[in-house]
Amino acid sequence: LLFTRRVNNRNEDFFISQKRNNVWSNAVPVPGELNTDVNEGAPNISQDGKQIVFAANYGNEGEGNFDIYMSFLNKTGWGPKINLGRNINSEYWETQPCLSPDKKTLYFVASDPSGFGGSDIYVSSLQPNGRWGQARNMGAGINTNADEGSPFIHADNQTLYFTSKGHPGYGGND
């Protein structure tokens, strides 16, 4: 189980717990280079467990408020963070990334004012050169003038789950 935990009531880092013999271990910081003195959050691990995408604000290092980063698993844990660049990140807030099962499509949330309103869901495809293509808004079938969030692509690589304050539902953020 991978999750974000607030440490010393100020810094958010990634922790893991493993279930063995039906018992969860005590949570420990993820091994490697991901946790820093600033906030990392919204992690999503690829189905094969070898890549992680997440949101973080490393100040002047990124494109804007919060950016999307990626890291690869190596023998000692998670390797260096890689900012996914201007095709994904902007001067606005990007967060809640989700990799498709085949690792060729990235879904995420952004607060770009040119969108439908609030936070919208965007998508980008991995290009043959290994870089992410220009992100595009998923359109009015998904996004509304309210907030959408938490995109998750099912293992079938076709069914997208997400939350919305703008689509009809039981209220709140369905």
JSON list of C-alpha atoms in Angstrom, two decimals:
[
{"chain": "A", "resi": 1, "resn": "LEU", "atom": "CA", "xyz": [0.00, 0.00, 0.00]},
{"chain": "A", "resi": 2, "resn": "LEU", "atom": "CA", "xyz": [1.46, 3.34, -1.05]},
{"chain": "A", "resi": 3, "resn": "PHE", "atom": "CA", "xyz": [0.13, 6.56, 0.45]},
{"chain": "A", "resi": 4, "resn": "THR", "atom": "CA", "xyz": [0.99, 10.13, 1.35]},
{"chain": "A", "resi": 5, "resn": "ARG", "atom": "CA", "xyz": [1.57, 10.99, 5.00]},
{"chain": "A", "resi": 6, "resn": "ARG", "atom": "CA", "xyz": [2.05, 14.41, 6.58]},
{"chain": "A", "resi": 7, "resn": "VAL", "atom": "CA", "xyz": [5.28, 14.41, 8.60]},
{"chain": "A", "resi": 8, "resn": "ASN", "atom": "CA", "xyz": [5.86, 16.86, 11.46]},
{"chain": "A", "resi": 9, "resn": "ASN", "atom": "CA", "xyz": [2.55, 18.53, 10.57]},
{"chain": "A", "resi": 10, "resn": "ARG", "atom": "CA", "xyz": [4.09, 20.27, 7.53]},
{"chain": "A", "resi": 11, "resn": "ASN", "atom": "CA", "xyz": [5.76, 17.97, 4.99]},
{"chain": "A", "resi": 12, "resn": "GLU", "atom": "CA", "xyz": [3.99, 15.33, 2.90]},
{"chain": "A", "resi": 13, "resn": "ASP", "atom": "CA", "xyz": [6.01, 12.24, 1.93]},
{"chain": "A", "resi": 14, "resn": "PHE", "atom": "CA", "xyz": [5.34, 8.79, 0.48]},
{"chain": "A", "resi": 15, "resn": "PHE", "atom": "CA", "xyz": [5.08, 5.78, 2.76]},
{"chain": "A", "resi": 16, "resn": "ILE", "atom": "CA", "xyz": [4.51, 2.09, 2.13]},
{"chain": "A", "resi": 17, "resn": "SER", "atom": "CA", "xyz": [3.05, -0.77, 4.10]},
{"chain": "A", "resi": 18, "resn": "GLN", "atom": "CA", "xyz": [3.05, -4.41, 3.05]},
{"chain": "A", "resi": 19, "resn": "LYS", "atom": "CA", "xyz": [0.51, -7.07, 3.90]},
{"chain": "A", "resi": 20, "resn": "ARG", "atom": "CA", "xyz": [2.02, -10.36, 4.98]},
{"chain": "A", "resi": 21, "resn": "ASN", "atom": "CA", "xyz": [0.02, -13.25, 6.44]},
{"chain": "A", "resi": 22, "resn": "ASN", "atom": "CA", "xyz": [-3.05, -10.98, 6.51]},
{"chain": "A", "resi": 23, "resn": "VAL", "atom": "CA", "xyz": [-1.27, -8.35, 8.67]},
{"chain": "A", "resi": 24, "resn": "TRP", "atom": "CA", "xyz": [-0.17, -4.89, 7.51]},
{"chain": "A", "resi": 25, "resn": "SER", "atom": "CA", "xyz": [3.38, -3.89, 8.40]},
{"chain": "A", "resi": 26, "resn": "ASN", "atom": "CA", "xyz": [4.20, -0.57, 10.04]},
{"chain": "A", "resi": 27, "resn": "ALA", "atom": "CA", "xyz": [4.42, 2.11, 7.37]},
{"chain": "A", "resi": 28, "resn": "VAL", "atom": "CA", "xyz": [7.91, 3.24, 6.38]},
{"chain": "A", "resi": 29, "resn": "PRO", "atom": "CA", "xyz": [9.13, 5.95, 3.98]},
{"chain": "A", "resi": 30, "resn": "VAL", "atom": "CA", "xyz": [9.53, 4.68, 0.42]},
{"chain": "A", "resi": 31, "resn": "PRO", "atom": "CA", "xyz": [13.15, 3.83, -0.36]},
{"chain": "A", "resi": 32, "resn": "GLY", "atom": "CA", "xyz": [15.03, 5.96, -2.82]},
{"chain": "A", "resi": 33, "resn": "GLU", "atom": "CA", "xyz": [15.08, 9.60, -3.83]},
{"chain": "A", "resi": 34, "resn": "LEU", "atom": "CA", "xyz": [11.41, 10.68, -3.83]},
{"chain": "A", "resi": 35, "resn": "ASN", "atom": "CA", "xyz": [10.82, 12.10, -0.37]},
{"chain": "A", "resi": 36, "resn": "THR", "atom": "CA", "xyz": [12.19, 15.60, 0.21]},
{"chain": "A", "resi": 37, "resn": "ASP", "atom": "CA", "xyz": [11.60, 18.54, 2.54]},
{"chain": "A", "resi": 38, "resn": "VAL", "atom": "CA", "xyz": [8.69, 19.74, 0.36]},
{"chain": "A", "resi": 39, "resn": "ASN", "atom": "CA", "xyz": [5.32, 18.14, -0.37]},
{"chain": "A", "resi": 40, "resn": "GLU", "atom": "CA", "xyz": [4.99, 15.15, -2.65]},
{"chain": "A", "resi": 41, "resn": "GLY", "atom": "CA", "xyz": [1.54, 13.71, -3.17]},
{"chain": "A", "resi": 42, "resn": "ALA", "atom": "CA", "xyz": [-1.06, 12.00, -5.35]},
{"chain": "A", "resi": 43, "resn": "PRO", "atom": "CA", "xyz": [1.10, 8.98, -6.23]},
{"chain": "A", "resi": 44, "resn": "ASN", "atom": "CA", "xyz": [0.12, 6.41, -8.85]},
{"chain": "A", "resi": 45, "resn": "ILE", "atom": "CA", "xyz": [2.24, 3.33, -9.52]},
{"chain": "A", "resi": 46, "resn": "SER", "atom": "CA", "xyz": [2.19, 1.57, -12.87]},
{"chain": "A", "resi": 47, "resn": "GLN", "atom": "CA", "xyz": [0.64, -1.88, -12.95]},
{"chain": "A", "resi": 48, "resn": "ASP", "atom": "CA", "xyz": [4.05, -3.51, -13.27]},
{"chain": "A", "resi": 49, "resn": "GLY", "atom": "CA", "xyz": [5.28, -1.55, -10.21]},
{"chain": "A", "resi": 50, "resn": "LYS", "atom": "CA", "xyz": [8.27, -0.05, -12.04]},
{"chain": "A", "resi": 51, "resn": "GLN", "atom": "CA", "xyz": [7.14, 3.55, -12.58]},
{"chain": "A", "resi": 52, "resn": "ILE", "atom": "CA", "xyz": [5.50, 6.12, -10.36]},
{"chain": "A", "resi": 53, "resn": "VAL", "atom": "CA", "xyz": [3.86, 9.41, -11.31]},
{"chain": "A", "resi": 54, "resn": "PHE", "atom": "CA", "xyz": [3.10, 12.02, -8.68]},
{"chain": "A", "resi": 55, "resn": "ALA", "atom": "CA", "xyz": [2.54, 15.72, -8.03]},
{"chain": "A", "resi": 56, "resn": "ALA", "atom": "CA", "xyz": [4.97, 17.98, -6.19]},
{"chain": "A", "resi": 57, "resn": "ASN", "atom": "CA", "xyz": [5.94, 21.60, -5.76]},
{"chain": "A", "resi": 58, "resn": "TYR", "atom": "CA", "xyz": [9.70, 22.02, -5.85]},
{"chain": "A", "resi": 59, "resn": "GLY", "atom": "CA", "xyz": [9.57, 25.81, -6.09]},
{"chain": "A", "resi": 60, "resn": "ASN", "atom": "CA", "xyz": [11.52, 27.32, -8.95]},
{"chain": "A", "resi": 61, "resn": "GLU", "atom": "CA", "xyz": [12.49, 23.89, -10.25]},
{"chain": "A", "resi": 62, "resn": "GLY", "atom": "CA", "xyz": [9.11, 23.27, -11.91]},
{"chain": "A", "resi": 63, "resn": "GLU", "atom": "CA", "xyz": [6.83, 24.98, -14.38]},
{"chain": "A", "resi": 64, "resn": "GLY", "atom": "CA", "xyz": [4.23, 26.23, -11.91]},
{"chain": "A", "resi": 65, "resn": "ASN", "atom": "CA", "xyz": [2.45, 25.67, -8.62]},
{"chain": "A", "resi": 66, "resn": "PHE", "atom": "CA", "xyz": [2.34, 21.85, -8.60]},
{"chain": "A", "resi": 67, "resn": "ASP", "atom": "CA", "xyz": [3.80, 19.78, -11.44]},
{"chain": "A", "resi": 68, "resn": "ILE", "atom": "CA", "xyz": [3.62, 16.13, -12.48]},
{"chain": "A", "resi": 69, "resn": "TYR", "atom": "CA", "xyz": [6.81, 14.09, -12.03]},
{"chain": "A", "resi": 70, "resn": "MET", "atom": "CA", "xyz": [7.84, 10.52, -12.77]},
{"chain": "A", "resi": 71, "resn": "SER", "atom": "CA", "xyz": [10.40, 8.17, -11.26]},
{"chain": "A", "resi": 72, "resn": "PHE", "atom": "CA", "xyz": [11.58, 4.66, -12.06]},
{"chain": "A", "resi": 73, "resn": "LEU", "atom": "CA", "xyz": [12.22, 1.83, -9.61]},
{"chain": "A", "resi": 74, "resn": "ASN", "atom": "CA", "xyz": [15.82, 0.62, -9.38]},
{"chain": "A", "resi": 75, "resn": "LYS", "atom": "CA", "xyz": [17.69, -1.80, -7.09]},
{"chain": "A", "resi": 76, "resn": "THR", "atom": "CA", "xyz": [17.86, 0.70, -4.20]},
{"chain": "A", "resi": 77, "resn": "GLY", "atom": "CA", "xyz": [14.34, 2.15, -4.47]},
{"chain": "A", "resi": 78, "resn": "TRP", "atom": "CA", "xyz": [12.86, 4.99, -6.48]},
{"chain": "A", "resi": 79, "resn": "GLY", "atom": "CA", "xyz": [15.32, 6.89, -8.66]},
{"chain": "A", "resi": 80, "resn": "PRO", "atom": "CA", "xyz": [15.54, 10.61, -9.35]},
{"chain": "A", "resi": 81, "resn": "LYS", "atom": "CA", "xyz": [12.37, 12.56, -10.01]},
{"chain": "A", "resi": 82, "resn": "ILE", "atom": "CA", "xyz": [11.78, 13.65, -13.61]},
{"chain": "A", "resi": 83, "resn": "ASN", "atom": "CA", "xyz": [9.61, 16.68, -14.36]},
{"chain": "A", "resi": 84, "resn": "LEU", "atom": "CA", "xyz": [7.37, 15.75, -17.30]},
{"chain": "A", "resi": 85, "resn": "GLY", "atom": "CA", "xyz": [7.90, 19.16, -18.91]},
{"chain": "A", "resi": 86, "resn": "ARG", "atom": "CA", "xyz": [5.76, 21.82, -20.59]},
{"chain": "A", "resi": 87, "resn": "ASN", "atom": "CA", "xyz": [3.60, 19.39, -22.59]},
{"chain": "A", "resi": 88, "resn": "ILE", "atom": "CA", "xyz": [2.14, 18.27, -19.25]},
{"chain": "A", "resi": 89, "resn": "ASN", "atom": "CA", "xyz": [2.96, 21.02, -16.75]},
{"chain": "A", "resi": 90, "resn": "SER", "atom": "CA", "xyz": [2.05, 24.69, -16.91]},
{"chain": "A", "resi": 91, "resn": "GLU", "atom": "CA", "xyz": [2.11, 27.74, -14.71]},
{"chain": "A", "resi": 92, "resn": "TYR", "atom": "CA", "xyz": [-1.11, 26.39, -13.17]},
{"chain": "A", "resi": 93, "resn": "TRP", "atom": "CA", "xyz": [-1.80, 23.50, -10.81]},
{"chain": "A", "resi": 94, "resn": "GLU", "atom": "CA", "xyz": [-1.40, 19.92, -12.11]},
{"chain": "A", "resi": 95, "resn": "THR", "atom": "CA", "xyz": [-2.08, 16.93, -9.87]},
{"chain": "A", "resi": 96, "resn": "GLN", "atom": "CA", "xyz": [-3.65, 13.46, -9.48]},
{"chain": "A", "resi": 97, "resn": "PRO", "atom": "CA", "xyz": [-1.79, 11.69, -12.31]},
{"chain": "A", "resi": 98, "resn": "CYS", "atom": "CA", "xyz": [-2.72, 8.19, -13.42]},
{"chain": "A", "resi": 99, "resn": "LEU", "atom": "CA", "xyz": [-0.80, 6.01, -15.88]},
{"chain": "A", "resi": 100, "resn": "SER", "atom": "CA", "xyz": [-2.68, 3.66, -18.15]},
{"chain": "A", "resi": 101, "resn": "PRO", "atom": "CA", "xyz": [-1.94, -0.08, -17.71]},
{"chain": "A", "resi": 102, "resn": "ASP", "atom": "CA", "xyz": [0.25, -0.06, -20.84]},
{"chain": "A", "resi": 103, "resn": "LYS", "atom": "CA", "xyz": [2.06, 3.10, -19.57]},
{"chain": "A", "resi": 104, "resn": "LYS", "atom": "CA", "xyz": [1.37, 4.89, -22.86]},
{"chain": "A", "resi": 105, "resn": "THR", "atom": "CA", "xyz": [-1.33, 7.29, -21.65]},
{"chain": "A", "resi": 106, "resn": "LEU", "atom": "CA", "xyz": [-1.24, 9.75, -18.77]},
{"chain": "A", "resi": 107, "resn": "TYR", "atom": "CA", "xyz": [-4.41, 11.20, -17.23]},
{"chain": "A", "resi": 108, "resn": "PHE", "atom": "CA", "xyz": [-4.22, 14.06, -14.75]},
{"chain": "A", "resi": 109, "resn": "VAL", "atom": "CA", "xyz": [-6.08, 17.04, -13.29]},
{"chain": "A", "resi": 110, "resn": "ALA", "atom": "CA", "xyz": [-5.25, 20.67, -14.01]},
{"chain": "A", "resi": 111, "resn": "SER", "atom": "CA", "xyz": [-6.74, 24.03, -13.08]},
{"chain": "A", "resi": 112, "resn": "ASP", "atom": "CA", "xyz": [-5.97, 25.74, -16.39]},
{"chain": "A", "resi": 113, "resn": "PRO", "atom": "CA", "xyz": [-8.40, 28.69, -16.76]},
{"chain": "A", "resi": 114, "resn": "SER", "atom": "CA", "xyz": [-8.84, 27.89, -20.47]},
{"chain": "A", "resi": 115, "resn": "GLY", "atom": "CA", "xyz": [-10.66, 24.68, -19.46]},
{"chain": "A", "resi": 116, "resn": "PHE", "atom": "CA", "xyz": [-14.35, 24.13, -18.81]},
{"chain": "A", "resi": 117, "resn": "GLY", "atom": "CA", "xyz": [-14.16, 25.47, -15.26]},
{"chain": "A", "resi": 118, "resn": "GLY", "atom": "CA", "xyz": [-12.65, 24.55, -11.94]},
{"chain": "A", "resi": 119, "resn": "SER", "atom": "CA", "xyz": [-10.36, 21.55, -12.33]},
{"chain": "A", "resi": 120, "resn": "ASP", "atom": "CA", "xyz": [-10.52, 19.51, -15.52]},
{"chain": "A", "resi": 121, "resn": "ILE", "atom": "CA", "xyz": [-9.14, 16.12, -16.55]},
{"chain": "A", "resi": 122, "resn": "TYR", "atom": "CA", "xyz": [-6.45, 16.12, -19.23]},
{"chain": "A", "resi": 123, "resn": "VAL", "atom": "CA", "xyz": [-4.78, 13.33, -21.19]},
{"chain": "A", "resi": 124, "resn": "SER", "atom": "CA", "xyz": [-1.41, 12.93, -22.91]},
{"chain": "A", "resi": 125, "resn": "SER", "atom": "CA", "xyz": [0.07, 10.09, -24.98]},
{"chain": "A", "resi": 126, "resn": "LEU", "atom": "CA", "xyz": [3.62, 8.80, -24.87]},
{"chain": "A", "resi": 127, "resn": "GLN", "atom": "CA", "xyz": [5.32, 9.59, -28.18]},
{"chain": "A", "resi": 128, "resn": "PRO", "atom": "CA", "xyz": [7.68, 7.24, -30.09]},
{"chain": "A", "resi": 129, "resn": "ASN", "atom": "CA", "xyz": [10.62, 9.41, -28.92]},
{"chain": "A", "resi": 130, "resn": "GLY", "atom": "CA", "xyz": [9.77, 8.60, -25.27]},
{"chain": "A", "resi": 131, "resn": "ARG", "atom": "CA", "xyz": [8.40, 12.07, -24.46]},
{"chain": "A", "resi": 132, "resn": "TRP", "atom": "CA", "xyz": [4.85, 12.94, -23.49]},
{"chain": "A", "resi": 133, "resn": "GLY", "atom": "CA", "xyz": [2.78, 14.63, -26.20]},
{"chain": "A", "resi": 134, "resn": "GLN", "atom": "CA", "xyz": [0.89, 17.88, -25.69]},
{"chain": "A", "resi": 135, "resn": "ALA", "atom": "CA", "xyz": [-1.80, 17.36, -23.05]},
{"chain": "A", "resi": 136, "resn": "ARG", "atom": "CA", "xyz": [-5.36, 17.90, -24.18]},
{"chain": "A", "resi": 137, "resn": "ASN", "atom": "CA", "xyz": [-8.51, 18.58, -22.23]},
{"chain": "A", "resi": 138, "resn": "MET", "atom": "CA", "xyz": [-10.76, 15.50, -22.30]},
{"chain": "A", "resi": 139, "resn": "GLY", "atom": "CA", "xyz": [-13.72, 17.63, -23.35]},
{"chain": "A", "resi": 140, "resn": "ALA", "atom": "CA", "xyz": [-17.33, 18.23, -22.36]},
{"chain": "A", "resi": 141, "resn": "GLY", "atom": "CA", "xyz": [-18.21, 14.54, -22.10]},
{"chain": "A", "resi": 142, "resn": "ILE", "atom": "CA", "xyz": [-15.95, 14.36, -19.04]},
{"chain": "A", "resi": 143, "resn": "ASN", "atom": "CA", "xyz": [-15.40, 17.93, -17.84]},
{"chain": "A", "resi": 144, "resn": "THR", "atom": "CA", "xyz": [-18.03, 20.39, -16.63]},
{"chain": "A", "resi": 145, "resn": "ASN", "atom": "CA", "xyz": [-18.00, 23.98, -15.37]},
{"chain": "A", "resi": 146, "resn": "ALA", "atom": "CA", "xyz": [-17.35, 22.52, -11.88]},
{"chain": "A", "resi": 147, "resn": "ASP", "atom": "CA", "xyz": [-14.44, 20.41, -10.58]},
{"chain": "A", "resi": 148, "resn": "GLU", "atom": "CA", "xyz": [-13.49, 16.99, -11.93]},
{"chain": "A", "resi": 149, "resn": "GLY", "atom": "CA", "xyz": [-10.76, 14.94, -10.30]},
{"chain": "A", "resi": 150, "resn": "SER", "atom": "CA", "xyz": [-9.15, 11.66, -9.31]},
{"chain": "A", "resi": 151, "resn": "PRO", "atom": "CA", "xyz": [-8.89, 10.06, -12.77]},
{"chain": "A", "resi": 152, "resn": "PHE", "atom": "CA", "xyz": [-8.27, 6.31, -12.71]},
{"chain": "A", "resi": 153, "resn": "ILE", "atom": "CA", "xyz": [-8.05, 4.16, -15.81]},
{"chain": "A", "resi": 154, "resn": "HIS", "atom": "CA", "xyz": [-9.21, 0.58, -15.28]},
{"chain": "A", "resi": 155, "resn": "ALA", "atom": "CA", "xyz": [-7.02, -2.41, -16.11]},
{"chain": "A", "resi": 156, "resn": "ASP", "atom": "CA", "xyz": [-9.08, -2.83, -19.31]},
{"chain": "A", "resi": 157, "resn": "ASN", "atom": "CA", "xyz": [-7.37, 0.39, -20.53]},
{"chain": "A", "resi": 158, "resn": "GLN", "atom": "CA", "xyz": [-10.79, 1.70, -21.65]},
{"chain": "A", "resi": 159, "resn": "THR", "atom": "CA", "xyz": [-12.89, 2.51, -18.59]},
{"chain": "A", "resi": 160, "resn": "LEU", "atom": "CA", "xyz": [-12.11, 5.83, -16.91]},
{"chain": "A", "resi": 161, "resn": "TYR", "atom": "CA", "xyz": [-13.31, 6.48, -13.37]},
{"chain": "A", "resi": 162, "resn": "PHE", "atom": "CA", "xyz": [-13.28, 10.02, -11.97]},
{"chain": "A", "resi": 163, "resn": "THR", "atom": "CA", "xyz": [-15.04, 12.31, -9.53]},
{"chain": "A", "resi": 164, "resn": "SER", "atom": "CA", "xyz": [-17.18, 15.28, -10.49]},
{"chain": "A", "resi": 165, "resn": "LYS", "atom": "CA", "xyz": [-19.01, 18.12, -8.79]},
{"chain": "A", "resi": 166, "resn": "GLY", "atom": "CA", "xyz": [-20.72, 19.00, -12.09]},
{"chain": "A", "resi": 167, "resn": "HIS", "atom": "CA", "xyz": [-22.25, 15.74, -13.35]},
{"chain": "A", "resi": 168, "resn": "PRO", "atom": "CA", "xyz": [-25.58, 14.60, -11.85]},
{"chain": "A", "resi": 169, "resn": "GLY", "atom": "CA", "xyz": [-25.24, 12.38, -8.82]},
{"chain": "A", "resi": 170, "resn": "TYR", "atom": "CA", "xyz": [-26.10, 12.09, -5.19]},
{"chain": "A", "resi": 171, "resn": "GLY", "atom": "CA", "xyz": [-24.45, 15.40, -4.33]},
{"chain": "A", "resi": 172, "resn": "GLY", "atom": "CA", "xyz": [-21.08, 16.79, -3.49]},
{"chain": "A", "resi": 173, "resn": "ASN", "atom": "CA", "xyz": [-18.26, 15.14, -5.41]},
{"chain": "A", "resi": 174, "resn": "ASP", "atom": "CA", "xyz": [-19.60, 11.96, -7.03]}
]
